[in-house]
């Protein structure tokens, strides 16, 4: 069964059909790229998949479960986590605490146990710290754990967003332009990290990216959006050589 | 509203211990001064108020600084805590002669009553944000205060009677007792509050909030403050944790109310003690002490409570001085240059310098 199966998803803002008939099937473990010119509707698609916007047409299934119309919290609990194009870290919290927010629903002790410092508090916190450090070390952020997240350099902030999303233990990870603003060597490193987390955390990935080197380098399939509709969808070599795609990117 | 960045984790644990230590030292100094009679009557009468104002400020900081929502109704919860607990203490003053047990129960009842009301109001108002929330909480504050002014409650052998008309319509039987008497409030509450208990409650309030902040729920609350959309995408239940923070904040204000009502003989809800004047004064403590800075809340509450009392001799000029101090404190706390100056000239910094020098010389 497909990890994500979406049929005819669509949404309008006023008169603008931002996304129309978005259909995609992502198999478990796949790394799918979502590309398209500026304003094509890529981020809006992510917002639909994560329940930020309610679709006005279409259906979506995660691992066979209908998640159409569910809210953001329910969809995260169902197993979809995401990062944001415009970074949205918890700025006044430490790097470690940002990841521990991701772990929030995977560990549980009551508020009272936290205030009274009961044994369950210490046990869960110890496990959470271990797991959080574990995830941070994958991204080479371990030594920055106690820094305020707002004080991280830009590239590390992007990585922390991915770490935090991974901490929720998702089946499907949505990355919105993870390499935006990174220099070539940082992008290179990010590609390696993405390859690593796929194996280590057994996660399926759908990523939006403008950096063609990254897309053609690691994506196994590519979906091209243009003006909210599908322009091409399939294997990288087919999609990237498609004259329609080249035209959309280079202009008429 | 801009939030002050949190400090590093290990650092803040130490600074919290310092705060608690400082409170205890101040308590001991006051006790010594009381013992050898070197404390003025004015100051002596202010010891318990200083504690409940500090509790009010610290607990409001949970809503304003940690949750990041502006509430202008904090005195309403103090009011409920004060009345609920005073009612209990007056009814049970004969049946529970043990002051410790009675007052402990009174504190729990005050906290619980305020928590119930807090969760109720929180459920209704926390959908609103920013200025809207501020206005609606202020309105609730006024409603609570006004209801307490028309409420009559009496007790007789049949149980508790309520009225919002007058004492006569309570229809109490012979020997029945009117406990809450409308605008005349509650009289004859046992004066169970002591400075020691007040200090203890202040420390407890401080520890409760610190422990909350450094736990799973507290992190969720701060995540909502920092970025609502990201918190939702991490599966954090926004409504639940907002109400939780608001409720805890309200219940601690209720505890302050218990101290208030058990420190005076006549409890009346007025504009000055439970109206928005009080709510705004507490907010001033929080803002000047530093939003999110619990220690600052206590310092601001103490300084700004003592100041007008000690400036009484200046009569009409005292409010001018008070205003000037407010402005100076605001600049001191929030001006970036002042913050930088304080960092360079902190006591901790000097101590470290001194220490390093000694090390070098040794
Ligand atoms: N909440 C909204 N209300 C109205 N219009 C919106 C809203 N969100 C997105 N849009 C519009 O939908 C279109 C698609 O926007 P979207 O952000 O999805 O593009 P994108 O493909 O992510 O572009 P970019 O590469 O620049 O990030 C744009 O025209 C945008 O203005
Ligand atoms: Mg986008």
Coordinates of C-alpha atoms and ligand atoms in Angstrom, one line a residue:
Chain A
X1 CA 0.0 0.0 0.0
X2 CA 1.2 3.5 -0.8
X3 CA 2.4 5.7 2.0
X4 CA 0.6 8.7 0.7
X5 CA -2.1 8.6 -1.8
X6 CA -3.7 11.8 -2.9
X7 CA -6.5 12.3 -5.5
X8 CA -7.6 15.5 -7.1
X9 CA -6.7 17.7 -4.2
X10 CA -7.6 21.4 -4.9
X11 CA -8.2 24.7 -3.2
X12 CA -9.2 28.2 -4.3
X13 CA -8.4 31.6 -2.7
X14 CA -11.1 33.9 -4.0
X15 CA -10.9 33.6 -7.7
X16 CA -7.4 32.1 -7.7
X17 CA -7.2 28.3 -8.1
X18 CA -4.0 27.9 -6.2
X19 CA -3.9 24.1 -6.5
X20 CA -6.0 22.1 -8.8
X21 CA -6.3 18.3 -9.3
X22 CA -3.2 17.5 -7.3
X23 CA -2.8 13.7 -7.5
X24 CA 0.2 11.8 -6.3
X25 CA 1.2 8.3 -5.0
X26 CA 4.2 8.1 -2.8
X27 CA 5.5 4.6 -1.9
X28 CA 7.0 3.8 1.5
X29 CA 10.6 4.9 1.7
X30 CA 10.5 7.0 -1.5
X31 CA 12.1 10.4 -1.9
X32 CA 9.8 12.5 -4.0
X33 CA 10.6 16.0 -5.3
X34 CA 8.0 18.7 -5.8
X35 CA 9.2 21.5 -8.0
X36 CA 7.8 24.4 -10.0
X37 CA 8.2 28.1 -10.6
X38 CA 7.5 30.7 -7.9
X39 CA 3.9 30.9 -7.0
X40 CA 3.1 27.5 -8.6
X41 CA 1.3 26.3 -5.5
X42 CA 4.0 24.1 -3.9
X43 CA 3.8 25.5 -0.3
X44 CA 0.0 25.6 -0.6
X45 CA 0.1 21.9 -1.4
X46 CA 2.1 21.3 1.8
X47 CA -0.5 23.4 3.7
X48 CA -3.2 21.2 2.3
X49 CA -1.4 18.0 3.1
X50 CA -0.9 19.1 6.7
X51 CA -4.3 20.5 7.4
X52 CA -3.4 24.2 7.5
X53 CA -5.9 24.7 4.7
X54 CA -8.9 22.5 4.1
X55 CA -9.1 21.3 0.5
X56 CA -12.3 22.1 -1.3
X57 CA -11.9 19.1 -3.6
X58 CA -10.1 15.7 -3.4
X59 CA -9.1 13.1 -0.9
X60 CA -5.9 12.1 0.8
X61 CA -4.9 8.9 2.5
X62 CA -1.8 8.2 4.7
X63 CA -0.9 4.6 4.9
X64 CA -4.5 3.7 3.9
X65 CA -6.1 6.0 6.5
X66 CA -8.3 8.8 5.2
X67 CA -6.9 12.1 6.6
X68 CA -9.0 14.5 4.4
X69 CA -10.3 17.4 6.4
X70 CA -8.4 16.6 9.6
X71 CA -6.7 19.5 11.4
X72 CA -2.9 20.1 11.7
X73 CA -2.6 18.4 15.1
X74 CA -4.5 15.3 14.1
X75 CA -2.4 15.0 10.9
X76 CA 0.8 15.3 12.8
X77 CA -0.3 12.6 15.1
X78 CA -1.3 10.5 12.1
X79 CA 2.3 10.7 11.0
X80 CA 3.1 13.7 8.8
X81 CA 5.6 16.3 9.9
X82 CA 6.9 19.3 8.0
X83 CA 9.4 22.1 7.8
X84 CA 8.6 25.7 6.8
X85 CA 9.9 27.7 3.9
X86 CA 10.1 30.8 6.1
X87 CA 11.8 29.3 9.2
X88 CA 9.5 28.9 12.2
X89 CA 11.6 27.9 15.1
X90 CA 10.7 28.4 18.7
X91 CA 13.0 31.3 18.9
X92 CA 13.2 31.9 22.7
X93 CA 13.8 28.3 23.4
X94 CA 17.0 26.3 23.4
X95 CA 18.0 24.1 20.4
X96 CA 17.4 21.1 22.6
X97 CA 14.0 22.2 23.7
X98 CA 12.9 22.8 20.1
X99 CA 13.6 19.1 19.4
X100 CA 11.9 18.1 22.7
X101 CA 8.7 19.9 21.5
X102 CA 8.9 17.5 18.5
X103 CA 9.1 14.6 21.0
X104 CA 6.1 16.0 23.0
X105 CA 3.6 13.4 21.9
X106 CA 5.9 10.4 22.1
X107 CA 6.6 10.7 25.8
X108 CA 4.1 11.4 28.4
X109 CA 3.9 12.4 32.0
X110 CA 1.3 14.6 33.6
X111 CA 1.6 18.3 34.3
X112 CA 1.3 17.5 38.0
X113 CA 4.2 15.1 37.8
X114 CA 6.2 17.8 36.1
X115 CA 5.4 20.4 38.8
X116 CA 5.9 17.9 41.7
X117 CA 9.0 16.4 40.1
X118 CA 7.7 12.9 40.4
X119 CA 9.9 9.9 39.3
X120 CA 8.0 9.7 36.0
X121 CA 9.2 13.3 35.2
X122 CA 12.8 12.4 35.7
X123 CA 12.5 9.1 33.7
X124 CA 10.7 10.7 30.7
X125 CA 13.0 13.7 30.7
X126 CA 16.1 11.5 30.7
X127 CA 14.7 9.5 27.8
X128 CA 13.7 12.7 25.9
X129 CA 17.1 14.2 26.4
X130 CA 18.8 11.1 25.2
X131 CA 16.6 10.9 22.1
X132 CA 16.9 14.6 21.4
X133 CA 20.7 14.6 21.6
X134 CA 20.6 11.5 19.4
X135 CA 18.7 13.4 16.7
X136 CA 20.7 16.5 17.1
X137 CA 24.0 14.6 16.6
X138 CA 22.7 13.4 13.2
X139 CA 22.6 17.0 12.2
X140 CA 25.8 18.0 13.9
X141 CA 23.9 20.3 16.2
X142 CA 24.7 18.4 19.3
X143 CA 27.3 20.9 20.6
X144 CA 24.7 23.7 20.1
X145 CA 22.0 22.0 22.2
X146 CA 21.9 24.7 24.9
X147 CA 22.0 27.7 22.6
X148 CA 19.0 29.8 22.0
X149 CA 17.6 28.6 18.6
X150 CA 17.4 32.2 17.4
X151 CA 21.1 32.6 17.8
X152 CA 21.9 29.7 15.4
X153 CA 23.3 30.6 12.0
X154 CA 20.8 30.4 9.2
X155 CA 22.0 27.0 7.8
X156 CA 21.8 25.4 11.2
X157 CA 18.3 26.8 11.7
X158 CA 17.2 25.0 8.6
X159 CA 18.7 21.8 9.9
X160 CA 17.1 22.3 13.3
X161 CA 13.7 22.5 11.6
X162 CA 14.3 19.1 10.0
X163 CA 15.5 17.7 13.3
X164 CA 12.5 19.0 15.1
X165 CA 10.1 17.5 12.5
X166 CA 11.9 14.2 12.7
X167 CA 11.5 14.1 16.4
X168 CA 7.7 13.7 16.0
X169 CA 8.5 10.3 14.6
X170 CA 6.7 10.8 11.2
X171 CA 6.0 8.3 8.5
X172 CA 6.1 11.1 6.0
X173 CA 8.4 14.1 6.1
X174 CA 7.6 17.2 4.1
X175 CA 10.5 19.6 3.6
X176 CA 9.8 23.0 2.2
X177 CA 13.0 24.3 0.4
X178 CA 15.4 22.8 2.9
X179 CA 18.4 24.2 1.0
X180 CA 17.1 27.7 0.6
X181 CA 19.9 30.2 1.5
X182 CA 22.6 27.6 1.8
X183 CA 25.9 27.8 0.1
X184 CA 27.0 24.9 -2.2
X185 CA 29.0 23.0 0.4
X186 CA 26.1 23.3 3.0
X187 CA 23.7 22.0 0.3
X188 CA 26.1 19.1 -0.3
X189 CA 26.2 18.3 3.4
X190 CA 22.4 18.6 3.6
X191 CA 22.0 16.1 0.8
X192 CA 24.1 13.6 2.7
X193 CA 22.1 14.2 5.8
X194 CA 18.8 13.6 4.0
X195 CA 20.1 10.4 2.6
X196 CA 21.3 9.4 6.1
X197 CA 18.0 10.1 7.9
X198 CA 16.0 8.2 5.2
X199 CA 17.9 5.1 6.2
X200 CA 18.2 5.7 10.0
X201 CA 14.6 6.8 10.6
X202 CA 12.9 4.8 7.9
X203 CA 11.0 7.9 6.7
X204 CA 9.4 8.7 3.4
X205 CA 10.2 12.2 2.1
X206 CA 8.4 14.7 -0.1
X207 CA 10.5 17.8 -0.7
X208 CA 10.1 21.2 -2.4
X209 CA 13.3 22.6 -3.8
X210 CA 14.6 25.1 -6.3
X211 CA 18.2 23.8 -6.3
X212 CA 18.2 21.5 -9.3
X213 CA 21.4 19.9 -8.3
X214 CA 19.8 18.7 -5.1
X215 CA 16.6 17.6 -6.8
X216 CA 18.3 15.6 -9.6
X217 CA 20.9 14.4 -7.1
X218 CA 18.7 12.7 -4.6
X219 CA 15.1 12.6 -5.7
X220 CA 13.8 9.3 -7.0
X221 CA 10.7 10.8 -8.5
X222 CA 9.6 14.4 -9.4
X223 CA 6.3 16.1 -9.6
X224 CA 6.2 19.5 -11.4
X225 CA 3.6 22.0 -10.6
X226 CA 2.8 25.0 -12.7
X227 CA 0.0 27.5 -12.0
X228 CA -1.5 25.0 -9.6
X229 CA -1.7 22.1 -12.0
X230 CA 0.5 19.1 -12.8
X231 CA 2.9 19.7 -15.6
X232 CA 4.9 16.5 -15.3
X233 CA 5.3 13.6 -12.9
X234 CA 7.7 10.7 -12.9
X235 CA 11.3 9.7 -13.0
X236 CA 13.9 12.6 -12.9
X237 CA 15.5 12.0 -16.3
X238 CA 12.1 12.0 -18.0
X239 CA 10.7 15.0 -16.1
X240 CA 13.8 17.2 -16.3
X241 CA 14.1 16.6 -20.1
X242 CA 10.4 17.3 -20.7
X243 CA 10.2 20.3 -23.1
X244 CA 7.1 21.6 -21.2
X245 CA 9.1 21.6 -17.9
X246 CA 12.1 23.3 -19.5
X247 CA 9.7 25.9 -21.0
X248 CA 8.0 26.6 -17.7
X249 CA 11.4 27.1 -16.0
X250 CA 13.1 29.1 -18.7
X251 CA 10.1 31.1 -19.8
X252 CA 8.6 31.4 -23.3
Chain B
X1 CA 4.7 42.1 22.9
X2 CA 8.4 41.3 22.7
X3 CA 9.7 38.5 24.9
X4 CA 12.9 38.5 26.7
X5 CA 15.0 35.6 25.5
X6 CA 15.3 32.7 28.0
X7 CA 18.6 32.0 29.5
X8 CA 20.5 28.8 29.1
X9 CA 19.1 25.9 31.0
X10 CA 21.9 25.2 33.5
X11 CA 22.3 28.9 34.1
X12 CA 18.7 29.4 35.0
X13 CA 18.6 26.6 37.6
X14 CA 21.3 28.4 39.5
X15 CA 19.7 31.8 39.3
X16 CA 16.4 30.3 40.5
X17 CA 18.1 28.9 43.6
X18 CA 19.7 32.3 44.2
X19 CA 16.2 33.9 44.1
X20 CA 14.8 31.4 46.6
X21 CA 17.8 31.9 48.8
X22 CA 17.4 35.7 48.6
X23 CA 13.7 35.4 49.7
X24 CA 14.7 33.3 52.6
X25 CA 17.5 35.7 53.7
X26 CA 15.1 38.6 53.5
X27 CA 12.6 36.6 55.6
X28 CA 15.2 35.9 58.2
X29 CA 16.3 39.5 58.4
X30 CA 12.7 40.7 58.8
X31 CA 12.2 38.1 61.6
X32 CA 15.3 39.3 63.4
X33 CA 14.1 42.9 63.1
X34 CA 10.7 42.0 64.4
X35 CA 12.3 40.2 67.3
X36 CA 14.4 43.1 68.4
X37 CA 11.7 45.7 67.6
X38 CA 13.7 47.6 65.0
X39 CA 11.0 47.4 62.3
X40 CA 8.5 50.2 61.9
X41 CA 4.8 49.5 62.2
X42 CA 4.3 50.6 58.6
X43 CA 6.8 48.0 57.4
X44 CA 5.4 45.3 59.6
X45 CA 2.0 45.8 58.2
X46 CA 3.4 45.6 54.6
X47 CA 5.1 42.2 55.0
X48 CA 2.2 40.1 54.1
X49 CA 0.9 42.4 51.3
X50 CA 4.4 42.3 49.8
X51 CA 4.1 38.6 49.6
X52 CA 0.6 38.5 48.0
X53 CA 1.5 41.2 45.5
X54 CA 4.6 39.2 44.6
X55 CA 2.5 36.1 44.1
X56 CA 0.1 38.1 41.9
X57 CA 3.0 39.4 39.8
X58 CA 4.8 36.0 39.4
X59 CA 1.5 34.2 38.6
X60 CA 0.5 36.9 36.0
X61 CA 3.9 36.5 34.5
X62 CA 2.9 32.9 33.7
X63 CA 0.1 34.2 31.5
X64 CA 1.9 37.3 30.1
X65 CA 5.5 36.1 29.8
X66 CA 5.3 32.3 29.5
X67 CA 2.1 31.9 27.6
X68 CA 2.5 35.3 25.9
X69 CA -1.2 36.4 26.3
X70 CA -2.2 39.8 27.7
X71 CA -4.6 39.5 30.6
X72 CA -6.1 42.5 32.4
X73 CA -8.3 40.5 34.8
X74 CA -5.9 39.0 37.2
X75 CA -7.4 40.7 40.2
X76 CA -10.7 39.0 39.5
X77 CA -9.1 35.6 40.4
X78 CA -7.6 37.1 43.5
X79 CA -11.1 38.3 44.4
X80 CA -12.6 34.8 44.0
X81 CA -9.8 33.2 46.0
X82 CA -10.3 35.8 48.8
X83 CA -14.0 35.4 49.1
X84 CA -14.2 31.6 48.7
X85 CA -11.5 31.0 51.4
X86 CA -12.8 33.7 53.8
X87 CA -16.3 32.1 53.5
X88 CA -14.9 28.7 54.4
X89 CA -12.8 30.0 57.3
X90 CA -15.6 32.0 58.8
X91 CA -18.0 29.0 58.6
X92 CA -15.5 26.5 60.0
X93 CA -13.8 28.8 62.6
X94 CA -15.5 26.9 65.4
X95 CA -15.7 23.4 63.9
X96 CA -12.0 23.4 62.9
X97 CA -10.1 25.0 65.8
X98 CA -6.7 23.9 64.5
X99 CA -5.4 27.0 62.6
X100 CA -2.9 25.0 60.5
X101 CA -5.5 22.6 59.2
X102 CA -8.1 25.3 58.7
X103 CA -5.8 27.6 56.8
X104 CA -4.3 24.9 54.7
X105 CA -7.8 23.9 53.6
X106 CA -8.7 27.6 53.0
X107 CA -5.6 27.9 50.7
X108 CA -6.7 24.9 48.8
X109 CA -10.3 26.1 48.5
X110 CA -9.1 29.6 47.4
X111 CA -6.8 28.1 44.8
X112 CA -9.5 25.6 43.5
X113 CA -12.2 28.3 43.3
X114 CA -10.0 30.5 41.3
X115 CA -8.8 27.6 39.1
X116 CA -12.4 26.6 38.3
X117 CA -13.3 30.2 37.3
X118 CA -10.0 30.5 35.4
X119 CA -10.6 27.4 33.3
X120 CA -14.1 28.5 32.7
X121 CA -13.2 32.0 31.6
X122 CA -10.1 30.7 29.8
X123 CA -12.2 28.3 27.7
X124 CA -14.4 31.2 26.6
X125 CA -11.8 34.0 26.1
X126 CA -8.6 32.2 24.9
X127 CA -9.9 32.1 21.3
X128 CA -9.3 35.8 21.3
X129 CA -5.8 37.3 21.0
X130 CA -3.9 40.4 21.9
X131 CA -6.0 43.5 22.6
X132 CA -9.3 41.6 22.4
X133 CA -8.2 39.2 25.0
X134 CA -7.1 42.0 27.2
X135 CA -10.4 43.8 27.0
X136 CA -12.5 40.8 27.6
X137 CA -10.5 39.7 30.6
X138 CA -10.8 43.2 32.0
X139 CA -14.6 42.9 31.5
X140 CA -14.7 39.6 33.4
X141 CA -12.6 41.2 36.2
X142 CA -15.3 43.9 36.6
X143 CA -18.1 41.4 36.5
X144 CA -16.6 39.3 39.2
X145 CA -16.0 42.3 41.4
X146 CA -19.5 43.6 40.9
X147 CA -21.1 40.2 41.5
X148 CA -19.3 40.0 44.9
X149 CA -21.0 43.3 45.8
X150 CA -24.5 42.1 45.3
X151 CA -24.0 38.6 46.6
X152 CA -25.6 37.5 49.9
X153 CA -24.8 34.1 51.3
X154 CA -26.0 32.7 54.6
X155 CA -25.7 29.5 56.5
X156 CA -28.2 27.8 58.8
X157 CA -29.0 24.3 59.9
X158 CA -30.6 23.5 56.5
X159 CA -27.5 24.5 54.6
X160 CA -26.3 27.4 52.4
X161 CA -28.7 30.0 51.1
X162 CA -28.0 32.4 48.3
X163 CA -29.5 35.7 47.2
X164 CA -28.6 38.6 45.0
X165 CA -31.3 40.9 46.5
X166 CA -30.6 41.5 50.2
X167 CA -29.8 39.7 53.4
X168 CA -33.5 39.4 54.4
X169 CA -34.4 37.3 51.3
X170 CA -31.9 34.6 52.4
X171 CA -34.8 33.4 54.7
X172 CA -32.4 32.2 57.3
X173 CA -33.9 30.4 60.3
X174 CA -33.3 31.5 63.9
X175 CA -29.6 31.3 64.7
X176 CA -28.6 31.3 61.0
X177 CA -25.7 33.4 60.0
X178 CA -25.2 35.8 57.1
X179 CA -21.6 35.2 55.9
X180 CA -21.4 37.2 52.7
X181 CA -23.3 40.4 53.2
X182 CA -23.5 42.1 49.8
X183 CA -21.5 45.4 49.6
X184 CA -20.5 44.9 53.2
X185 CA -18.7 41.8 52.3
X186 CA -17.4 39.3 54.9
X187 CA -16.5 40.5 58.4
X188 CA -14.7 38.6 61.1
X189 CA -12.6 36.3 59.0
X190 CA -10.0 34.7 61.3
X191 CA -6.6 36.4 60.7
X192 CA -4.8 33.1 59.9
X193 CA -2.3 34.5 57.5
X194 CA 1.2 34.9 58.9
X195 CA 4.4 36.3 57.3
X196 CA 6.0 32.9 57.5
X197 CA 3.2 31.2 55.6
X198 CA 3.0 34.1 53.1
X199 CA 6.8 33.7 52.4
X200 CA 6.3 30.0 52.1
X201 CA 3.5 30.4 49.6
X202 CA 5.5 32.9 47.6
X203 CA 8.4 30.4 47.4
X204 CA 5.9 27.6 46.4
X205 CA 4.4 29.8 43.7
X206 CA 7.8 30.5 42.3
X207 CA 8.8 26.8 42.4
X208 CA 5.5 25.7 40.8
X209 CA 6.0 28.1 37.8
X210 CA 9.7 27.3 37.5
X211 CA 9.0 23.5 37.5
X212 CA 6.2 24.0 35.1
X213 CA 8.4 26.0 32.7
X214 CA 11.0 23.3 32.8
X215 CA 8.6 20.4 32.0
X216 CA 6.8 18.9 29.0
X217 CA 3.7 21.1 29.5
X218 CA 5.7 24.2 30.1
X219 CA 7.6 23.7 26.9
X220 CA 4.4 23.3 25.0
X221 CA 3.1 26.5 26.5
X222 CA 6.2 28.4 25.4
X223 CA 6.2 26.8 22.0
X224 CA 2.7 28.2 21.5
X225 CA 3.9 31.6 22.5
X226 CA 6.9 31.5 20.2
X227 CA 5.2 30.1 17.1
X228 CA 1.6 29.0 17.1
X229 CA 1.6 27.5 13.6
X230 CA 4.8 25.5 14.2
X231 CA 3.5 24.3 17.6
X232 CA 0.4 23.0 15.9
X233 CA 2.4 21.3 13.2
X234 CA 4.3 19.5 16.0
X235 CA 1.0 18.1 17.3
X236 CA 0.7 20.4 20.3
X237 CA -2.9 20.9 21.4
X238 CA -3.0 24.7 21.5
X239 CA -6.3 25.2 23.3
X240 CA -5.5 22.6 26.0
X241 CA -2.2 24.2 26.9
X242 CA -3.4 27.7 26.8
X243 CA -6.2 26.9 29.2
X244 CA -3.8 25.0 31.4
X245 CA -1.5 27.9 31.7
X246 CA -4.3 30.3 32.3
X247 CA -5.9 28.1 34.9
X248 CA -2.6 27.6 36.9
X249 CA -2.0 31.4 36.7
X250 CA -5.6 32.0 38.0
X251 CA -5.3 29.5 40.9
X252 CA -2.1 31.1 42.1
X253 CA -3.8 34.5 42.1
X254 CA -6.5 32.8 44.2
X255 CA -3.8 31.8 46.7
X256 CA -2.8 35.5 46.9
X257 CA -6.4 36.3 47.5
X258 CA -6.5 33.8 50.4
X259 CA -3.5 35.7 52.0
X260 CA -5.3 38.9 51.4
X261 CA -8.6 38.0 53.0
X262 CA -7.0 36.3 56.0
X263 CA -4.9 39.3 56.8
X264 CA -7.7 41.8 57.3
X265 CA -10.9 41.6 59.3
X266 CA -13.3 43.0 56.8
X267 CA -13.3 41.8 53.2
X268 CA -15.0 44.0 50.7
X269 CA -14.6 44.0 46.9
X270 CA -13.7 47.5 45.8
X271 CA -12.3 49.1 42.7
X272 CA -9.0 49.5 44.5
X273 CA -8.4 46.0 45.8
X274 CA -10.1 43.8 43.1
X275 CA -10.9 46.1 40.3
X276 CA -9.0 46.7 37.1
X277 CA -6.8 49.2 39.0
X278 CA -5.3 46.3 40.8
X279 CA -5.0 44.2 37.6
X280 CA -3.2 46.9 35.8
X281 CA -0.9 47.6 38.8
X282 CA 0.1 43.9 38.8
X283 CA 0.7 44.1 35.0
X284 CA 2.9 47.1 35.6
X285 CA 5.0 45.0 38.1
X286 CA 5.3 42.3 35.4
X287 CA 6.2 44.6 32.6
X288 CA 8.7 46.6 34.7
X289 CA 10.2 43.5 36.2
X290 CA 10.7 42.0 32.8
X291 CA 8.2 39.9 30.9
X292 CA 9.1 36.3 31.5
X293 CA 11.4 37.2 34.3
X294 CA 10.0 35.8 37.5
X295 CA 12.6 37.2 39.8
X296 CA 12.1 40.7 38.2
X297 CA 8.4 40.4 39.0
X298 CA 9.1 40.0 42.7
X299 CA 11.6 42.8 42.8
X300 CA 9.2 45.1 40.9
X301 CA 6.3 44.2 43.2
X302 CA 8.3 44.9 46.3
X303 CA 9.9 48.1 45.1
X304 CA 6.7 49.6 43.7
X305 CA 4.7 48.6 46.8
X306 CA 7.1 50.1 49.3
X307 CA 7.9 53.2 47.3
X308 CA 4.5 55.0 47.6
X309 CA 4.3 54.1 51.3
X310 CA 7.7 55.6 52.1
X311 CA 6.9 58.6 50.0
X312 CA 3.8 59.4 51.9
X313 CA 5.5 62.3 53.7
X314 CA 5.8 64.1 50.3
X315 CA 2.0 64.1 50.0
X316 CA 0.9 65.0 46.5
X317 CA 4.4 64.9 45.1
X318 CA 4.7 61.2 45.7
X319 CA 2.8 60.2 42.6
X320 CA 5.2 62.2 40.5
X321 CA 8.2 60.5 42.0
X322 CA 6.4 57.2 41.6
X323 CA 5.9 57.9 37.9
X324 CA 9.5 58.9 37.5
X325 CA 10.6 55.7 39.1
X326 CA 8.4 53.8 36.7
X327 CA 10.0 55.4 33.7
X328 CA 13.5 54.9 35.0
X329 CA 12.8 51.3 35.7
X330 CA 11.4 50.8 32.3
X331 CA 14.4 52.4 30.7
X332 CA 16.8 50.4 32.9
X333 CA 15.0 47.1 32.1
X334 CA 14.3 47.5 28.4
X335 CA 16.7 50.0 26.8
X336 CA 19.3 47.9 24.8
X337 CA 22.2 50.2 26.0
X338 CA 21.2 49.7 29.6
X339 CA 20.9 46.0 29.1
X340 CA 24.4 46.0 27.7
X341 CA 25.7 48.2 30.5
X342 CA 24.2 45.8 33.1
X343 CA 25.8 42.8 31.4
X344 CA 29.3 44.5 31.6
X345 CA 28.8 45.7 35.2
X346 CA 27.0 42.8 36.8
X347 CA 27.9 41.7 40.3
X348 CA 28.5 38.2 38.9
X349 CA 31.0 39.7 36.4
X350 CA 32.9 41.6 39.1
X351 CA 33.0 38.5 41.3
X352 CA 34.4 36.5 38.4
X353 CA 37.0 39.1 37.7
X354 CA 38.0 39.3 41.3
X355 CA 38.2 35.5 41.4
X356 CA 40.3 35.3 38.3
X357 CA 42.7 37.9 39.6
X358 CA 43.2 36.0 42.8
X359 CA 43.8 32.9 40.9
X360 CA 46.5 34.6 38.8
X361 CA 48.2 36.1 41.9
X362 CA 48.1 32.7 43.7
Ligands
LIG1 N1 -3.7 32.2 2.2 C1 -3.7 32.6 0.9 N2 -4.6 33.5 0.5 C2 -4.6 33.9 -0.8 N3 -3.7 33.5 -1.7 C3 -2.7 32.6 -1.3 C4 -2.7 32.1 0.0 N4 -1.6 31.2 0.1 C5 -1.1 31.2 -1.1 N5 -1.7 32.0 -2.0 C6 -1.4 32.2 -3.4 O1 -1.4 30.9 -4.0 C7 -0.3 30.9 -5.0 C8 0.6 29.8 -4.7 O2 1.4 30.1 -3.6 P1 2.5 29.2 -2.9 O3 3.1 29.8 -1.7 O4 1.9 27.8 -2.8 O5 3.6 29.1 -4.1 P2 5.0 28.3 -4.1 O6 4.9 27.4 -5.2 O7 5.3 27.8 -2.8 O8 6.0 29.5 -4.5 P3 7.5 29.8 -4.0 O9 8.4 29.0 -4.8 O10 7.6 31.3 -4.2 O11 7.6 29.4 -2.5 C9 0.3 32.3 -5.0 O12 -0.3 33.0 -6.1 C10 -0.1 32.8 -3.7 O13 -0.2 34.2 -3.7
LIG2 MG1 6.7 28.1 -1.3

